[in-house]
XYZ file of C-alpha atoms in Angstrom:
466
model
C -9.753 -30.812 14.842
C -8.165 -28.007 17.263
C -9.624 -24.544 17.095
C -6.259 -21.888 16.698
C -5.811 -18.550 16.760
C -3.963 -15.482 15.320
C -2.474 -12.101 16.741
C -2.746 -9.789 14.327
C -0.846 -6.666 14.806
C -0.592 -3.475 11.976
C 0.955 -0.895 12.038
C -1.635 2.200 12.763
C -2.025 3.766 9.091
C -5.527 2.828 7.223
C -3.780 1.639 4.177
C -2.038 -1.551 6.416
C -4.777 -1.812 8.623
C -7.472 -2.378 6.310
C -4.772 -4.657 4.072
C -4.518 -6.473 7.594
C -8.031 -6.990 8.201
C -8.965 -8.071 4.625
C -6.392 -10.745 5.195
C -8.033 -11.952 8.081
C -11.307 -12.137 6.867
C -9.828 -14.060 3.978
C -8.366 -16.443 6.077
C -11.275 -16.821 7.980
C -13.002 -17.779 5.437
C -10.914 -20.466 4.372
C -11.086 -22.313 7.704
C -13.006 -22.407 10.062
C -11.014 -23.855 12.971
C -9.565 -19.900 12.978
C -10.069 -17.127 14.753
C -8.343 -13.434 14.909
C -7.900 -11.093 17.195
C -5.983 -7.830 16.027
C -4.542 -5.680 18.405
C -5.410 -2.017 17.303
C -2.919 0.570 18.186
C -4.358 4.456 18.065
C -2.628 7.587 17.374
C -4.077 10.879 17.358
C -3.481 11.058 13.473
C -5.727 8.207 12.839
C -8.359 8.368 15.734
C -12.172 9.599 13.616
C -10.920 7.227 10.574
C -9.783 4.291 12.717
C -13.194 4.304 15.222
C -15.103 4.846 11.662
C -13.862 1.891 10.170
C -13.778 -0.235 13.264
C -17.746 0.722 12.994
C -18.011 -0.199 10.065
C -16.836 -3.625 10.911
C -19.247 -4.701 13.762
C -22.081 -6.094 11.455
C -19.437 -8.539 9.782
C -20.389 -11.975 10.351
C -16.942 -12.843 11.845
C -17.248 -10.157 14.365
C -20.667 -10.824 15.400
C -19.715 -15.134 15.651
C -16.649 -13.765 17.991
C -13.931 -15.330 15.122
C -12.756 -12.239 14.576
C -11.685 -9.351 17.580
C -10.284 -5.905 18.062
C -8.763 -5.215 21.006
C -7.571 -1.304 21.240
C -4.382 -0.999 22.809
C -3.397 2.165 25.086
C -3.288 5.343 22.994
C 0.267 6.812 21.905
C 1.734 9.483 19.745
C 4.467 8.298 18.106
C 7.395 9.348 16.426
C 6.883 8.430 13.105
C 10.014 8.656 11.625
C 11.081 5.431 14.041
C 8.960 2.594 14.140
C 11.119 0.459 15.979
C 11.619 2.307 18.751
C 7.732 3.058 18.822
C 6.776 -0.497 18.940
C 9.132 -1.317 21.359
C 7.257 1.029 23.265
C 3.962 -1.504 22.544
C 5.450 -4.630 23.736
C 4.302 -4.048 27.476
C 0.593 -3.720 26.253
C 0.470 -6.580 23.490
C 2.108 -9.100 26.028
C -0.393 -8.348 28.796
C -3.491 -8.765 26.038
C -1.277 -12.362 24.581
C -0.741 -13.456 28.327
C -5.113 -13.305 28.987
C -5.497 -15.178 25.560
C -2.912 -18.396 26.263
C -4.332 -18.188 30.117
C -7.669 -18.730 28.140
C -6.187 -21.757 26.553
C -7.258 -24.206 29.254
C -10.539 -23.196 28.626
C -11.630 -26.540 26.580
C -13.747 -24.547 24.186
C -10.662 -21.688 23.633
C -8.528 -21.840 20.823
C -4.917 -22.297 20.634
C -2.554 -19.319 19.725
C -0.574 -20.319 16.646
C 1.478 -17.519 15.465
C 1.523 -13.831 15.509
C 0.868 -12.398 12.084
C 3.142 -9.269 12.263
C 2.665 -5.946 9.586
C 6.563 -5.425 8.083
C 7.384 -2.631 10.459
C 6.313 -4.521 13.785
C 9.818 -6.834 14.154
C 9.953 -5.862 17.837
C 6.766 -8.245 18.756
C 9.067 -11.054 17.212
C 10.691 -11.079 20.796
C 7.540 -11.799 22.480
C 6.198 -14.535 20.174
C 9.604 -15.873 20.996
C 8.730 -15.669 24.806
C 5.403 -17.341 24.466
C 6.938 -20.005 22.154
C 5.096 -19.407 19.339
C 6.088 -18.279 15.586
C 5.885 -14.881 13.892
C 4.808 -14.257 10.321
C 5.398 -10.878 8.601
C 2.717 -9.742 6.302
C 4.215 -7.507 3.843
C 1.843 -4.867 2.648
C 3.993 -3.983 -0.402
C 4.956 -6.135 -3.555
C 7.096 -9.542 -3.607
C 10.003 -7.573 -5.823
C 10.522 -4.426 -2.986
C 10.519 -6.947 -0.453
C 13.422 -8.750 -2.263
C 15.428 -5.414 -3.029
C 15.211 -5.009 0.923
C 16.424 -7.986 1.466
C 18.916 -7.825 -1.075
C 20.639 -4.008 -0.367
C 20.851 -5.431 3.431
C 23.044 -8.216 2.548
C 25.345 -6.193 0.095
C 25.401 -3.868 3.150
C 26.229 -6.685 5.964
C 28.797 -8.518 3.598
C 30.244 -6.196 0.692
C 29.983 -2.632 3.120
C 27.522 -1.463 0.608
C 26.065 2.563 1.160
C 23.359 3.037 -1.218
C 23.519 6.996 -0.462
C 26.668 7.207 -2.005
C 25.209 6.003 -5.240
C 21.580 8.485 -5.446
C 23.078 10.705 -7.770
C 24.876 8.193 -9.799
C 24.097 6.426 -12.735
C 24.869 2.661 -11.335
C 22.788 -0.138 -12.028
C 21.777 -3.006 -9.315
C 21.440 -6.435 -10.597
C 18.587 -7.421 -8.286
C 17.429 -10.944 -8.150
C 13.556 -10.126 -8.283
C 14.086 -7.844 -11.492
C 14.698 -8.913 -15.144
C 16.244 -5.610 -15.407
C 18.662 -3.603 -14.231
C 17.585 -1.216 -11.419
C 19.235 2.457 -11.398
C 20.550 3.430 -7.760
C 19.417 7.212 -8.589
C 15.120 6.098 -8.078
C 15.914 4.018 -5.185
C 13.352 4.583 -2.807
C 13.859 7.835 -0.634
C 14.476 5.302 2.638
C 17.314 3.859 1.379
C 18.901 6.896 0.530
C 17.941 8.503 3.893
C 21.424 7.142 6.294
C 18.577 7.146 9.810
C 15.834 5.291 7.554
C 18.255 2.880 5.848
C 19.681 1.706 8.931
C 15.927 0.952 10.461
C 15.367 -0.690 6.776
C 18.467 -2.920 7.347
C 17.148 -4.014 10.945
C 13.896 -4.844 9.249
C 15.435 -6.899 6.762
C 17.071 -8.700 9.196
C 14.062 -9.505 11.187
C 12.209 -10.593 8.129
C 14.930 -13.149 7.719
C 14.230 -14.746 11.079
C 10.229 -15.024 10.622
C 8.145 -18.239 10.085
C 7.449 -17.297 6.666
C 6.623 -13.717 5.262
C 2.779 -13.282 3.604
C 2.837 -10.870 0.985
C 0.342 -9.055 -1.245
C 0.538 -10.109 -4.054
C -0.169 -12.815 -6.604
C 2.484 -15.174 -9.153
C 0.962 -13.575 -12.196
C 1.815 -10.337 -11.357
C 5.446 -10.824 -10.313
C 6.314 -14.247 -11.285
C 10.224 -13.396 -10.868
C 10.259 -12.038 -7.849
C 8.623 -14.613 -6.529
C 10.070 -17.830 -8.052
C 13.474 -16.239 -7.279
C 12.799 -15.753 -3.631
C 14.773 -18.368 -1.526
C 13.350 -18.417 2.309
C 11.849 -17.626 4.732
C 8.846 -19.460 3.057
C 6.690 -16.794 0.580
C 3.148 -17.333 0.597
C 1.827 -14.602 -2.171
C -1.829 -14.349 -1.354
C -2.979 -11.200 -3.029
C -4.680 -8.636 -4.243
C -5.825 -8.378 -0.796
C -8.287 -5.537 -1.472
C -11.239 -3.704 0.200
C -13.243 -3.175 -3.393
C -16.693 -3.297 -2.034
C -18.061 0.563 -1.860
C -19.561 2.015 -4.032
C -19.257 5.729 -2.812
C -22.856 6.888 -3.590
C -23.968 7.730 -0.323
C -20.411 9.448 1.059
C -20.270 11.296 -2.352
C -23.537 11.690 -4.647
C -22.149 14.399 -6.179
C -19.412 12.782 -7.644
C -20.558 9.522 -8.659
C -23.254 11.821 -10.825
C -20.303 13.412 -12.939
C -18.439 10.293 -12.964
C -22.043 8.423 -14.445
C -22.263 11.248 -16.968
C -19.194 10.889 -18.721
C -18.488 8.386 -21.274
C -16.577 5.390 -21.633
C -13.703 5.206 -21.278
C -13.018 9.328 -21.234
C -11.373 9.811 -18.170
C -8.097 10.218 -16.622
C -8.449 10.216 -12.632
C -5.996 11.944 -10.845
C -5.530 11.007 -7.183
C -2.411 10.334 -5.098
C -3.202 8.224 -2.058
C -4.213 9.402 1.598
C -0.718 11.135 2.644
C -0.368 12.996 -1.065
C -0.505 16.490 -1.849
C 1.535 19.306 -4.208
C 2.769 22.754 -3.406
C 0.597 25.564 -5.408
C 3.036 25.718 -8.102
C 3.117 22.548 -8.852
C -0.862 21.935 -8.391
C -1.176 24.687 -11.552
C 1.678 23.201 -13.604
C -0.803 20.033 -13.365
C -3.897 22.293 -14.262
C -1.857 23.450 -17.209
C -1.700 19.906 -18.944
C -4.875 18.780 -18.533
C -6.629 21.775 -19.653
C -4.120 21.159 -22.739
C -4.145 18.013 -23.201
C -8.477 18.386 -23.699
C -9.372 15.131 -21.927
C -11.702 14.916 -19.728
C -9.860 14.369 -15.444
C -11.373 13.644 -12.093
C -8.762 15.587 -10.214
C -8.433 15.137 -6.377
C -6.712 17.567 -4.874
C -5.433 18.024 -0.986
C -3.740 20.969 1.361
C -0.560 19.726 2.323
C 0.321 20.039 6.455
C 2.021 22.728 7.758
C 6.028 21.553 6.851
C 6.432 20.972 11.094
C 3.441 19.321 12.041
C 2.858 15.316 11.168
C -0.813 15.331 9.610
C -3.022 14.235 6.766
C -3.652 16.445 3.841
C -7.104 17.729 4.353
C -9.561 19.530 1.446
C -9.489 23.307 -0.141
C -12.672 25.063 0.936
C -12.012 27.086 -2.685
C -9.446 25.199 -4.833
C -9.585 28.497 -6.737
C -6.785 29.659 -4.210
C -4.529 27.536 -5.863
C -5.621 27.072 -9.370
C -4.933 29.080 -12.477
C -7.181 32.436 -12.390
C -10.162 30.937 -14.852
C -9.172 27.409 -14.620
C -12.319 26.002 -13.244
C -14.782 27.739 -15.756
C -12.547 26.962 -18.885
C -12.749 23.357 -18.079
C -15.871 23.542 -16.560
C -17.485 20.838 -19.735
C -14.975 18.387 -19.717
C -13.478 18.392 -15.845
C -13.955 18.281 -11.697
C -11.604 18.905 -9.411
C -12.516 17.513 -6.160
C -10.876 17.120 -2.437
C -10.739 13.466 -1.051
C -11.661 11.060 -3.531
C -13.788 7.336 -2.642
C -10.818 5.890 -5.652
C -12.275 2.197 -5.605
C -15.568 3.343 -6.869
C -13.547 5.741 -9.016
C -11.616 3.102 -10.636
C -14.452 0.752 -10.882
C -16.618 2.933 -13.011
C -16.021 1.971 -17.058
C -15.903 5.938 -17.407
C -12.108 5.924 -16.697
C -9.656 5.192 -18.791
C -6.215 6.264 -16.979
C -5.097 6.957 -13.491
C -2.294 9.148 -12.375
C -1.095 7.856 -9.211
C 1.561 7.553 -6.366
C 2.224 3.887 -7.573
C 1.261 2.868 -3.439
C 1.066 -0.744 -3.680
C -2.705 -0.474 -2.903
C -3.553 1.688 -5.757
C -1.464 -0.410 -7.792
C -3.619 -3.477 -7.126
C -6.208 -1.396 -7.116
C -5.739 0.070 -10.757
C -4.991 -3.681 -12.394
C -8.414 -5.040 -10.169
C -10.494 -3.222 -12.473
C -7.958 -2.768 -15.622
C -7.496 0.760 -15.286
C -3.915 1.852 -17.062
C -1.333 4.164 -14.769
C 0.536 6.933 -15.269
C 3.260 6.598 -12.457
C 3.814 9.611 -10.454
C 5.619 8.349 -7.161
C 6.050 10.354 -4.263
C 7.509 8.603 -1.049
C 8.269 5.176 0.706
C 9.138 2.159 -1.951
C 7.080 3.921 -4.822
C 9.858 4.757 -6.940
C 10.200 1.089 -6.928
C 6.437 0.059 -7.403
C 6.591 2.471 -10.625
C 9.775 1.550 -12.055
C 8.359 -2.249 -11.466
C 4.888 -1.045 -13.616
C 6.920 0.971 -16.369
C 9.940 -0.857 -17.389
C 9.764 -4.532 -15.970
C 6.021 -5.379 -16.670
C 4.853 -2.688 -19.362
C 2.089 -2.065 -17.215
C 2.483 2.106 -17.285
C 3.446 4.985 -18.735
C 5.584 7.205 -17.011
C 5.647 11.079 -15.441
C 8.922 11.010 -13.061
C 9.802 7.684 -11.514
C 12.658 9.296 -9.847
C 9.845 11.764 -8.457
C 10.226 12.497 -5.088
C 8.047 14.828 -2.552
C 10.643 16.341 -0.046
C 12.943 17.304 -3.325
C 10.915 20.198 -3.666
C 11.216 20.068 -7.289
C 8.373 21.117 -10.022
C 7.457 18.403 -12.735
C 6.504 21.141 -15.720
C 3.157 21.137 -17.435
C 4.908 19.544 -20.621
C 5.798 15.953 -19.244
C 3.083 15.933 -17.458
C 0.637 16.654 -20.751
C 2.604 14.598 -22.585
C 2.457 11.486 -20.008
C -1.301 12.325 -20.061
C -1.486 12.054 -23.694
C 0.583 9.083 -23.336
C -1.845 7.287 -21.345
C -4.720 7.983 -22.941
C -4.845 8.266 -26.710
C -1.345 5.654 -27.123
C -1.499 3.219 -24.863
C -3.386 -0.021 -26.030
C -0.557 -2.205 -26.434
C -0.490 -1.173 -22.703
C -4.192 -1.177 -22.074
C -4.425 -4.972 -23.593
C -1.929 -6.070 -20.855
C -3.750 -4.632 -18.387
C -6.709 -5.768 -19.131
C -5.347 -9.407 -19.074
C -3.863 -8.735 -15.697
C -6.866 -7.825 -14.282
C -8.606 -11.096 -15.129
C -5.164 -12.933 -13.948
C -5.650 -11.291 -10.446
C -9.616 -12.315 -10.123
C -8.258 -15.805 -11.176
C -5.445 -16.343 -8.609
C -7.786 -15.714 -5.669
C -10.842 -18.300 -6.980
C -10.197 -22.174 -5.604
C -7.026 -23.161 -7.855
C -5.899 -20.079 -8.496
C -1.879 -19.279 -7.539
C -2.968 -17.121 -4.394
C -5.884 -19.348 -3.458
C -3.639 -22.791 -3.668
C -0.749 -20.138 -1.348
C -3.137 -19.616 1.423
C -4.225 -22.690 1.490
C 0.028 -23.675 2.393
C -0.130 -20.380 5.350
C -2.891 -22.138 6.877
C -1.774 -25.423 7.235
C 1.543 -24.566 8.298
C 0.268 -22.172 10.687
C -2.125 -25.006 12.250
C 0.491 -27.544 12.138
C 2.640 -25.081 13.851
């Protein structure tokens, strides 16, 4: 049978690159008449995480058997409140690497490009997969529900004139095909209330529309309705794509110790993904409830950027500077405020019982892989959506603010947020049995005849059939 090949190309933020790459190596695995080669674009913001991970990589048996490539495109800085126009900028470089690798084809012993696997905000390659003759595949790094509310809001747009922005402070429901319930317009997610962002959502949704088939993460168990009510293209849910294999004992000793020490169960885990971080008031309006609400936290907390420079978060030398005066020596017995947390060893650990999160798709997956109960705490991109998808359509969550969002510049007091805390972990086992049953649903639909395994299986053989 014919050897064939894959383009992979992410979009340059860790969280969709490694999502990317785990796909691969799942796909690899599956077949092995593949091979991959993603095309790795670098930005300043990313450069000692990217070249650390790519590192990381090199002893992989697929790398070191030549199945799986990185090829590091010309460095750029982009603008990252446009992706379009920033990939656009990409296209010269990612045809010139495509052209070498179908010039390769006549090589007997090369494979044959089938398809370009594309991350959701890369739409402009579609053109050149299109000039080479070839399809395009989106992988969508978020859930199968968000993808269909994008989907959805761009055709009431294109045929009814619908303007989402003129419903954010409203109390209107949607009726959106992927949810049992309805969805209020006031937490839809800050891009579609933003009129520059919702107009590059709508040419996204467009795109997606025109693709091969669109590979999402995420797995019938988990959103059955979303999925079984999604028309075309063709949805192959092949999730949780996840990276859950460190352990974090080397990186951080010192926290793996505490987390070892504490008991069962004990722990509520505060951490709010790779981009998150809280002015000071806010950060001691969180210190408030859980020195209240007595239960022992793992609390990860970050400096936000300046407010005009694009950057990662990066530690406190002294959190003291923006903690309540005694804070750290009251709590001292029960708590341990940190800066960047490993989370998947976090959430592995049977010492935690809750997680306050950002509700990013990842950490999502994440939190139901090892049966770990959220409270939702969104902050930007579609996680209003992921958390009113946790809370109210699968009973998943508890809630702090779904209609949370960072650039509002608005406190959440120390009261909801002790109260959610509470919530989560002293009332939540109707909650806590549910999750527990979705985590054994997820390790389930990836093993052979599982929903996500028996979905692959369909990508692959319609991307080698071409």
């Amino acid at each position: 049978m014919d050897k064939a090949q894959l383009v992979f190309v992410p979009t340059p933020g860790m969280g969709h690159l490694i999502s990317a790459v785990e796909l691969a190596k799942l796909l690899l695995s599956r077949d092995y008449r593949l091979s991959i080669t993603v095309l790795i674009i670098d930005i300043p913001l990313l450069n000692s995480k990217l070249h650390n991970y790519l590192e990381s990589l090199q002893d992989s048996s697929f790398v070191l058997s030549n199945r799986l490539r990185f090829i590091e495109l010309p460095k750029d800085d982009p603008e990252l409140s446009n992706f379009h126009s920033f990939f656009e900028r990409q296209k010269p470089s990612v045809k010139e690497v495509v052209l070498k690798l179908t010039q390769a084809e006549s090589n007997a012993d090369s494979p044959r490009l089938v398809g370009f696997v594309l991350d959701m905000f890369c739409t402009p390659m579609m053109d050149l997969a299109d000039e080479f003759g070839i399809p395009s595949y989106i992988f969508f790094a978020s859930g199968a529900a968000f993808l269909e509310l994008m989907l959805y809001v761009q055709k009431i747009h294109d045929d009814e004139n619908f303007n989402p922005i003129e419903f954010k402070d409203s109390h209107t429901e949607l009726i959106v095909p992927s949810l049992v319930n309805p969805f209020p317009t006031r937490i839809l997610p800050s891009p579609i209330l933003n009129k520059e962002r919702f107009g590059q959502l709508l040419v996204l949704a467009r795109k997606f529309r025109q693709a091969k088939g669109i590979i999402v993460n995420t797995f019938l168990e988990l959103e059955s309705s979303a999925i079984e009510s999604f028309k075309v293209p063709p949805l192959y849910h092949v999730g949780p794509i996840l990276e859950v294999k460190s352990d974090g004992t080397n990186t951080h000793p010192e926290i793996m110790q505490w987390r070892d020490d504490q008991p069962a169960g004990s722990v509520v885990f505060l951490c709010f993904g790779s981009m998150g971080s809280f002015s000071k008031d806010q950060l001691k309006e969180i210190a408030y409830a859980l020195e209240n609400s007595g239960h022992r936290f793992l609390w990860s907390i970050r400096r936000p950027p300046p407010p005009d420079k694009i950057a990662s978060p990066t530690d406190y030398e002294d959190p003291r500077e923006v903690l309540p005066e005694g804070f750290l020596e009251r709590t001292v017995a029960v708590g341990k405020v940190i800066g960047w947390a490993p989370q998947v060893a976090v959430l592995a650990h049977p010492a935690i019982g809750g997680f306050v999160s950002h509700c990013g798709w990842n950490s999502v997956l994440e939190s139901l892989w090892f049966g770990v109960p959220i409270a939702t705490w969104p902050m930007y991109a579609e996680q209003q959506f992921n958390a009113f998808e946790m809370v109210v359509e699968l009973g998943l969550a508890v809630e702090i603010d779904m209609g949370y969002r960072k650039e509002s510049g608005l406190i959440v007091n120390s009261d909801k947020i002790e109260r959610a805390i509470r919530n989560l972990m002293e009332n939540s086992d109707e909650k806590r049995k549910k999750v527990t049953e979705m985590r054994e649903k997820s390790k389930t639909a990836l093993i052979d005849g599982g929903s996500s395994f028996i979905s692959l299986g369909d990508f692959i053989k319609d991307a080698m059939e071409g």
